[in-house]
Short mmCIF file of C-alpha atoms and ligand atoms in Angstrom, two decimals:
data_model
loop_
_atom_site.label_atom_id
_atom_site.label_comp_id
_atom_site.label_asym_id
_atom_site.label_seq_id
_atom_site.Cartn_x
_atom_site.Cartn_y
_atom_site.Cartn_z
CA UNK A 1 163.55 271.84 286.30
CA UNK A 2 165.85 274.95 286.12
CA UNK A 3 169.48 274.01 285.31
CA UNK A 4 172.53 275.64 286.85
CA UNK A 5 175.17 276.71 285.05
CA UNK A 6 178.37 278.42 286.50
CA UNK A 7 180.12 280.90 284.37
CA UNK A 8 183.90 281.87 285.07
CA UNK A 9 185.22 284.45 282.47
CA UNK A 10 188.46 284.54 283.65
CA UNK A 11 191.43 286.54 281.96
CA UNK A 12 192.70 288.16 278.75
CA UNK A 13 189.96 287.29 276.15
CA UNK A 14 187.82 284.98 278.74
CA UNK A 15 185.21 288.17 280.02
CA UNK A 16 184.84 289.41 276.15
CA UNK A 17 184.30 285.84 274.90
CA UNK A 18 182.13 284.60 277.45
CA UNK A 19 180.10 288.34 277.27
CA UNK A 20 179.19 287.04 273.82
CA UNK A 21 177.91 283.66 275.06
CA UNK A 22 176.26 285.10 277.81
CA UNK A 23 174.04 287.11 274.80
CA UNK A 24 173.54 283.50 273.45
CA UNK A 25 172.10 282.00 276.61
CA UNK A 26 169.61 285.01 277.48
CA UNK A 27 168.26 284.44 273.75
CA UNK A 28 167.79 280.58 274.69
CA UNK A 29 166.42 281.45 277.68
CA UNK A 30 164.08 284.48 276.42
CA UNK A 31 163.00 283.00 273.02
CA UNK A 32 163.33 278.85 273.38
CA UNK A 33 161.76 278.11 276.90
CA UNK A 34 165.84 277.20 278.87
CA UNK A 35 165.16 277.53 282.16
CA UNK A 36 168.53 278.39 283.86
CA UNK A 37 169.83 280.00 286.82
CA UNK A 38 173.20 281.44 285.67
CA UNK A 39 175.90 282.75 288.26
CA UNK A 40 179.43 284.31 287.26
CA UNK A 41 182.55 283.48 289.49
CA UNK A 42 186.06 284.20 289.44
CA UNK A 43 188.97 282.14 288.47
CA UNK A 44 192.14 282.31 287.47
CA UNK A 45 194.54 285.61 287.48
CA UNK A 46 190.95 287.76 288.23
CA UNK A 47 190.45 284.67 291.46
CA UNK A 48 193.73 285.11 292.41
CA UNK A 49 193.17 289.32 292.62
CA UNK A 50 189.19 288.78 293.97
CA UNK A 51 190.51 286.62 296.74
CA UNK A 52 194.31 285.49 296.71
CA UNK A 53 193.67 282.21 294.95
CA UNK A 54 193.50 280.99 291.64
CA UNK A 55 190.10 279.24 292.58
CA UNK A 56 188.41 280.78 295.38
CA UNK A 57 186.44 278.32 298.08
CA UNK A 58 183.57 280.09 296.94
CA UNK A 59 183.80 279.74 292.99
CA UNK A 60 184.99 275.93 294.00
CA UNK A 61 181.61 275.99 295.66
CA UNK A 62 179.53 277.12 293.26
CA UNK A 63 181.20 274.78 290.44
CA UNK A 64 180.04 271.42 292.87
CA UNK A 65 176.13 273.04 292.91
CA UNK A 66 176.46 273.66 289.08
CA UNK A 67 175.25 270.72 286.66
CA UNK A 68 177.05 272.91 284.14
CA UNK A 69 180.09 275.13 284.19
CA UNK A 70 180.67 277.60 281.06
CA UNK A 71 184.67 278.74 281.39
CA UNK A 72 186.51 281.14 279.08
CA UNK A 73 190.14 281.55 279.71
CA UNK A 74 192.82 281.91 282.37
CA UNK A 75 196.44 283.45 282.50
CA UNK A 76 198.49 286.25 281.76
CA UNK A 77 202.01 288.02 281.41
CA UNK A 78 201.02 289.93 285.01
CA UNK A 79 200.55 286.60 287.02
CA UNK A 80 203.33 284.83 285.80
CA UNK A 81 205.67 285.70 288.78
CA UNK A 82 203.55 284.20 291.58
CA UNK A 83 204.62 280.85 292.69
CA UNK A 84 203.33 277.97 291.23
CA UNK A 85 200.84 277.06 293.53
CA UNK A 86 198.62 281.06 292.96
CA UNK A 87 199.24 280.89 289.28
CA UNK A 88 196.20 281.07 286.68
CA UNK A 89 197.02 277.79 285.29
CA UNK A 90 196.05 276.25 288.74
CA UNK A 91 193.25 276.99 289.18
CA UNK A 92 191.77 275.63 285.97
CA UNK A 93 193.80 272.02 287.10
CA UNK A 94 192.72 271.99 290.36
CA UNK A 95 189.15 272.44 288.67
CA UNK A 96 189.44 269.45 286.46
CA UNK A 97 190.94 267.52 289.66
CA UNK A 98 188.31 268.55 291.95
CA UNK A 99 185.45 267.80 289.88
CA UNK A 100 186.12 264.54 288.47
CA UNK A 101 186.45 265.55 284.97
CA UNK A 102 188.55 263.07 283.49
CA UNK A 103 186.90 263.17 280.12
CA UNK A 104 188.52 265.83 278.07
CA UNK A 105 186.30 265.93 274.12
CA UNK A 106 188.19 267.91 271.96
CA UNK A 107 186.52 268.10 268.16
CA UNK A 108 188.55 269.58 265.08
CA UNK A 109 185.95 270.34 262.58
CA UNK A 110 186.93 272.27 259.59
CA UNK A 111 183.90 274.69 259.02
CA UNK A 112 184.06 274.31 254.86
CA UNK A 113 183.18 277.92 254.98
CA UNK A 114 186.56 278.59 256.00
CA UNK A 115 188.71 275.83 254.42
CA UNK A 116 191.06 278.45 252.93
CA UNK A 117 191.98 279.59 256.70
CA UNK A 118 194.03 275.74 257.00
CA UNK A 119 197.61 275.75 256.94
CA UNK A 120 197.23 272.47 254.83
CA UNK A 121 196.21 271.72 251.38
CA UNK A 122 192.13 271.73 250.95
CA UNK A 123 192.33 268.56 249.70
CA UNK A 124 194.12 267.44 252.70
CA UNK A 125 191.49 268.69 255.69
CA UNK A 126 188.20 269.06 253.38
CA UNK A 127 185.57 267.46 255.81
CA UNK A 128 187.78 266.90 258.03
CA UNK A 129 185.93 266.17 261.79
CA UNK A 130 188.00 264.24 264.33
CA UNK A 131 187.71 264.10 268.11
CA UNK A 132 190.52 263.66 270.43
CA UNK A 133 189.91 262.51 273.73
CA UNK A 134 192.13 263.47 276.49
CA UNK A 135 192.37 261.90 279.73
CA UNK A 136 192.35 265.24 282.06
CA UNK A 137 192.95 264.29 285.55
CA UNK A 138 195.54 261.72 285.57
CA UNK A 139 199.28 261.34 284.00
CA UNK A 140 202.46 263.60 284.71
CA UNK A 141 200.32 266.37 285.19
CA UNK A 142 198.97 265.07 288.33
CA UNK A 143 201.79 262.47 289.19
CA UNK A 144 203.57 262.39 292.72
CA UNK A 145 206.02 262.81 293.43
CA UNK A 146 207.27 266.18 291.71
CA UNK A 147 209.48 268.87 292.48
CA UNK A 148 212.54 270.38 291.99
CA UNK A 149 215.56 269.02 293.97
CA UNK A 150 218.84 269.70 294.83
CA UNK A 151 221.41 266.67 294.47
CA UNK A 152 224.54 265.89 297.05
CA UNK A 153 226.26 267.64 293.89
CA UNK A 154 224.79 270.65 294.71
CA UNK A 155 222.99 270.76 291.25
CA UNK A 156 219.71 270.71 290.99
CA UNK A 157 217.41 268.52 289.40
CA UNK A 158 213.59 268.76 288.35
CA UNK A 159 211.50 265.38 288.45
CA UNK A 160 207.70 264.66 287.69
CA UNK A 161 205.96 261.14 288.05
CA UNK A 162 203.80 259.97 285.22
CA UNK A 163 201.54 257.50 286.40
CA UNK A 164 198.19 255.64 285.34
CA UNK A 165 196.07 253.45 287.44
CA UNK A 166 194.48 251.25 285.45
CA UNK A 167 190.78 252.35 286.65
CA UNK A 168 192.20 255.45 285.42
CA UNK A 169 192.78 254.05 281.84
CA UNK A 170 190.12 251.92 281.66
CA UNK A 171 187.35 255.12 282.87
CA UNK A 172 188.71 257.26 279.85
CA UNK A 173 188.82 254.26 277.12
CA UNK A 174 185.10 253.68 277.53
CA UNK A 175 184.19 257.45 277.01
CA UNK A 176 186.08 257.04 273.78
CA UNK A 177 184.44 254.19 273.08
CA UNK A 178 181.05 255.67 273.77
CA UNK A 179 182.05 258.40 271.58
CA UNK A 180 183.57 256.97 269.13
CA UNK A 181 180.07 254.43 268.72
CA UNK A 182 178.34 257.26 268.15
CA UNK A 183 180.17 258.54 265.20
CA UNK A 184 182.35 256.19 263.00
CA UNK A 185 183.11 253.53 265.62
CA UNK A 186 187.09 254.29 264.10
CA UNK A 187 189.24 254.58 267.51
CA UNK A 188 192.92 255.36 267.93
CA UNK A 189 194.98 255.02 270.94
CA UNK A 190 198.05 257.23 270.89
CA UNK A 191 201.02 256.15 273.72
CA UNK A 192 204.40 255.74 273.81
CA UNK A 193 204.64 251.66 274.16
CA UNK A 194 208.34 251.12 272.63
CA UNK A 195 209.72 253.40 275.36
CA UNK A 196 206.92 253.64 278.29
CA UNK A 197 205.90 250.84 280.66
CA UNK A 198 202.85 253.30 281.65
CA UNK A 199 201.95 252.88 277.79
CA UNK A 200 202.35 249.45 277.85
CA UNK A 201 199.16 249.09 280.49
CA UNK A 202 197.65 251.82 278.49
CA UNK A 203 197.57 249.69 275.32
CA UNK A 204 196.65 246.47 277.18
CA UNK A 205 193.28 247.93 279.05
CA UNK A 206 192.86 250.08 276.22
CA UNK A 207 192.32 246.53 273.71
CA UNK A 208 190.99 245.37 276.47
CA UNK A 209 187.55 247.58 276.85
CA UNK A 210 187.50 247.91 273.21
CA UNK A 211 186.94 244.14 273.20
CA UNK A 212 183.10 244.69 275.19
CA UNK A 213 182.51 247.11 271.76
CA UNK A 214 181.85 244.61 268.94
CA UNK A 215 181.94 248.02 266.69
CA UNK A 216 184.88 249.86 267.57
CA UNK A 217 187.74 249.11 265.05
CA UNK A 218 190.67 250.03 267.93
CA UNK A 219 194.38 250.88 266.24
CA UNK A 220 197.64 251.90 268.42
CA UNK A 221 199.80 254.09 267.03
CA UNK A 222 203.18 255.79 268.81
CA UNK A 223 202.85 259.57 269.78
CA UNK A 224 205.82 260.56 267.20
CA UNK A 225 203.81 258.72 264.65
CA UNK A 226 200.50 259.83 265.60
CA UNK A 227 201.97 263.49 265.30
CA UNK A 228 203.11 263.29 262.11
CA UNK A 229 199.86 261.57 260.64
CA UNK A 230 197.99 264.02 261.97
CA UNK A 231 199.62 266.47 259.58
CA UNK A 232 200.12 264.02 256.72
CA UNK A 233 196.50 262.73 256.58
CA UNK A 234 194.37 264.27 259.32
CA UNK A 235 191.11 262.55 257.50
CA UNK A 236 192.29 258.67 258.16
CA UNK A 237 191.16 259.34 261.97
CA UNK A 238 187.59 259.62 263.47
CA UNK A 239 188.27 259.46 267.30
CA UNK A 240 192.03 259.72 268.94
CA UNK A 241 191.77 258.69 272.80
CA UNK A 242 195.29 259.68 274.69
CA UNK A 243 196.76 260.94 277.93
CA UNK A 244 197.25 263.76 279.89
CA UNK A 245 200.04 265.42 278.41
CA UNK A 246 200.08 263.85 274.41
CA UNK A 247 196.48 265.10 274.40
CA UNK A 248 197.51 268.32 275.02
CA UNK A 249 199.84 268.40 272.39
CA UNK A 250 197.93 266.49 269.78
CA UNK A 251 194.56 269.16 270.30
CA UNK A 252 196.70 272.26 269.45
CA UNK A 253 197.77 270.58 266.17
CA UNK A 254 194.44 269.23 265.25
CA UNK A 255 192.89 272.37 266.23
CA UNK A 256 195.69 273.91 263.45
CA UNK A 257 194.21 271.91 260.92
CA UNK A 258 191.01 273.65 260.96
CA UNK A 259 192.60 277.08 260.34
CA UNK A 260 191.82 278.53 263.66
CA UNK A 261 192.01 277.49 267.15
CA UNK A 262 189.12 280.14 267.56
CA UNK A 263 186.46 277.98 265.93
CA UNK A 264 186.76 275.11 268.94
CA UNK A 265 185.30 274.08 271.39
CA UNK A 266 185.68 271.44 274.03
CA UNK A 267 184.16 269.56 277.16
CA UNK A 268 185.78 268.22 280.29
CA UNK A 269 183.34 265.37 281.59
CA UNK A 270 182.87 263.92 284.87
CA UNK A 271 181.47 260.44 285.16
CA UNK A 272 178.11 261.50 285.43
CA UNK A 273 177.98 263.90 282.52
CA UNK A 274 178.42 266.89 284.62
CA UNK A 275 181.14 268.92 282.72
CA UNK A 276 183.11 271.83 281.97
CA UNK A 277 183.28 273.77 278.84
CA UNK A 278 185.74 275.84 276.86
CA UNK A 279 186.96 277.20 274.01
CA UNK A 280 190.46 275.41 273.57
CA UNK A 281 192.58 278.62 272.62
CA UNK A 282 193.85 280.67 275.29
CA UNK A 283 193.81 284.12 277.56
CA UNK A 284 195.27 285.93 274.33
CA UNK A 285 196.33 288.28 276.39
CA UNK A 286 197.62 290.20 273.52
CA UNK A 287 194.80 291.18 272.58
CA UNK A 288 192.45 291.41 275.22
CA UNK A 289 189.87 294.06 275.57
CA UNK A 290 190.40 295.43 271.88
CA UNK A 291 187.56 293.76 270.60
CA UNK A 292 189.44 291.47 268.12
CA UNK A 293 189.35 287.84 269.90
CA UNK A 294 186.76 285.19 268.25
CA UNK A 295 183.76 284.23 270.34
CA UNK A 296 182.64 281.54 267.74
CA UNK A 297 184.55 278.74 270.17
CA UNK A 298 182.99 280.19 273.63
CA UNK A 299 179.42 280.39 271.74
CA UNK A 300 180.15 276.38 270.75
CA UNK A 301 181.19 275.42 273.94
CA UNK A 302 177.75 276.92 275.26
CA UNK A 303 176.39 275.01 272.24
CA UNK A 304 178.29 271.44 273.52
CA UNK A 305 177.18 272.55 277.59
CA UNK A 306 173.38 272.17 275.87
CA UNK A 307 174.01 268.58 274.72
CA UNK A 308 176.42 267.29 277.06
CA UNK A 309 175.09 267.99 280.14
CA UNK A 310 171.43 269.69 280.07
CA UNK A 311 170.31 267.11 277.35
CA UNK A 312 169.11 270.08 275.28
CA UNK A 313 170.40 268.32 271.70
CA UNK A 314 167.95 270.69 269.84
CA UNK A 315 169.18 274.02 271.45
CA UNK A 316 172.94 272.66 270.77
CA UNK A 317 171.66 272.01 266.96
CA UNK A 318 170.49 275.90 267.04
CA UNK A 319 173.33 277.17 268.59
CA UNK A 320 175.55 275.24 265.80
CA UNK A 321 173.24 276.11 262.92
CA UNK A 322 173.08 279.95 263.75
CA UNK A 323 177.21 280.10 263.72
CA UNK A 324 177.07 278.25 259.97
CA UNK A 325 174.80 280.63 259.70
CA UNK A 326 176.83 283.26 260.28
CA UNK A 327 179.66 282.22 258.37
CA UNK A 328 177.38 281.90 255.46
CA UNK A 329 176.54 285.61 255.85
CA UNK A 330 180.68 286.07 255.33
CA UNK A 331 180.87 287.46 258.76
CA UNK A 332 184.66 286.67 260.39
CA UNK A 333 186.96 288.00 263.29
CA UNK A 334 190.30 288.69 262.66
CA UNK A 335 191.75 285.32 263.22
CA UNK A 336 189.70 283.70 260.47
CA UNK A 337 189.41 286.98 258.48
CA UNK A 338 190.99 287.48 254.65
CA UNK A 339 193.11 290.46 254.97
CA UNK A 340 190.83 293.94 256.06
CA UNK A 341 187.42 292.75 256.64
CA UNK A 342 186.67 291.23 260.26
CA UNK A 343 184.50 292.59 262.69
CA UNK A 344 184.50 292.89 266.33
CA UNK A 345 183.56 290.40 268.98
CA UNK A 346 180.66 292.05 269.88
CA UNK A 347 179.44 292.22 266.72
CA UNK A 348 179.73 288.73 266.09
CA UNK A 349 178.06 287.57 269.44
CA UNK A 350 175.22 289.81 268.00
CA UNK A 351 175.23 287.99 264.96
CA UNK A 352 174.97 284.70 266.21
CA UNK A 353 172.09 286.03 268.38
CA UNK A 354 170.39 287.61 265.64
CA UNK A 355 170.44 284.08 263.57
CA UNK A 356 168.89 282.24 266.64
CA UNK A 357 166.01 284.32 266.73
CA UNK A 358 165.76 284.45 263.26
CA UNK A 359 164.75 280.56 263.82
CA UNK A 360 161.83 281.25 265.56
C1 IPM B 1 194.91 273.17 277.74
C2 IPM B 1 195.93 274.12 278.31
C3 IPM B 1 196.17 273.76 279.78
C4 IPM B 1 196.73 272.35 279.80
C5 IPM B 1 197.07 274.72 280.54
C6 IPM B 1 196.55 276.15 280.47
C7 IPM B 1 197.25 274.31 281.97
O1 IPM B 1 197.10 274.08 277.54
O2 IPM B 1 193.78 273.13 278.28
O3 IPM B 1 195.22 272.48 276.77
O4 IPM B 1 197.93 272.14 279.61
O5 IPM B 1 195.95 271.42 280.02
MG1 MG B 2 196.94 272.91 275.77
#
């Protein structure tokens, strides 16, 4: 059966990365027997120039058909005028909404090639390998009602709703358990229970599914807390389940940890395994088109696309083994470079490509 996959470059970095990925599929496809019809949409800043909208009807479309979608980045300095509702960063939540994808895996694996590139001691993030899970539909980023207001004063005031149902809570605590039994079995759940009556359910369905997993050693711990462990001992945690908006802010520091926020990937899952895939880091539009942006986190995204939704485990192993691979061979972008020796993008994707093959 031929798999579809969707693929929506985006802006900044996204086209460059996701060029490099795209070189990774045809090899799968050529040399390993992946059977895949592939089509390329836009999203984003290039949706909103294509057709006025941050995610045209027709790349909405073609995301329902897919059973995969490979994304690289959205947003940019030139967008950043347009009213809320046409900017970049909507389209990509109005994607997550759409489809259902309410299962956001975010791994921070430190490659020990690159263990110098950590902000942190060695000692502190050697081995390190921890997955947050994000809730991705729900909380204030979704919550009604929102808005900004204007009071009898005259001032104005801005107001968002944060909100969890407890089907909500109880969907994404069994994908970290499910995760978390495949690995460890350690879970954390990060809220904000001394303060937030929304974290107070959170904790109590939380326990609660945790109880139907004999396995899963549960802990709570407090955002402020969790924030600070992170940095103090990133190794005491195996899987971190959270909301909406913590989970966003907890990925960019345990992506940190790792030494570059170019090296990750992540998933967005619906409940059927259908699911999204990105590199966490951004539309960089700094330095877009000048050949200097990492495509090591597209290229694993593609690799965690294999597993997560296709079933392809093996091809995912591959994919994973040919960027160790790669490392090995000293090969590193600029992000993860020692000063004066990176190479392009390109020349990386080729890399990667050239260390699949080599496994046949
Ligand atoms: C992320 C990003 C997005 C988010 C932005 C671009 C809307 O920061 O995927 O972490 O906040 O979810
Ligand atoms: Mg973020």
């Amino acid at each position: 059966m031929s798999a579809r996959i969707a693929v929506l470059p985006g802006d900044g970095i996204g086209p460059e990365i996701v060029a490099e990925a795209g070189k990774v599929l045809a090899c799968l496809q050529q040399d390993f027997g992946l059977v895949a019809e592939i089509e390329q949409a836009a999203v984003g800043g290039a949706g909103y120039d294509a057709a006025g909208d941050p995610l045209p009807e027709a790349t909405l479309a073609l995301c329902r058909e897919a059973d995969a979608i490979l994304f690289g980045a959205i947003g940019g300095p030139a967008y950043d005028g347009l009213e809320r509702e046409l900017r970049p960063e909507k389209g990509l939540l109005r994607l997550r909404s759409e489809l259902g994808l309410f299962s956001n895996l975010r791994p921070a694996i430190l490659y020990p090639q690159l263990a110098e590139a950590s902000s942190l001691k060695r000692e502190l993030v050697a081995g390190l390998d921890l997955m947050i899970v994000r809730e991705l539909t729900g909380g204030i980023y979704f919550g009604q009602p929102r808005g900004i207001r204007e009071l009898d004063s005259g001032e104005r005031e801005g107001f968002n709703t944060l909100v969890y149902a407890e089907h909500e809570i109880e969907r994404i605590a069994r994908s970290a358990c499910e995760i978390a039994m495949l690995r460890e079995g350690k879970l954390c759940s990060v809220d904000k229970a001394n303060v937030l009556e929304v974290s107070e359910l959170w904790r109590e369905v939380v326990s609660a599914v945790a109880a139907d997993y004999p396995g899963i050693e549960l802990s709570h711990l407090y955002v402020d807390n969790a924030s600070m462990q992170l940095v103090r001992a990133p190794k005491q945690f195996d899987v971190m389940v959270t909301s909406n908006m913590f989970g966003d802010i907890l990925s960019d520091t345990a992506a940190m940890l790792t030494g570059s926020i170019g090296m990750l990937p992540s998933a967005s899952l619906d409940a059927d395994g259908k699911g999204m895939y990105e590199p966490i880091h951004g539309s960089a539009p700094d330095i877009a088109g000048e050949g200097l942006a990492n495509p090591l986190a597209t290229i694993l995204s593609l690799a965690m696309l294999m597993r997560y939704s296709l079933g392809q485990g093996e091809l995912a192993q591959r994919i994973e083994a040919a960027v160790g691979q790669v490392l090995d061979q000293g090969l590193r972008t600029a992000d993860i470079a020692a000063a004066g020796e990176a190479v392009a993008t390109a020349v990386m994707g080729d890399a990667v490509v050239a260390a699949l093959r080599a496994q046949t």
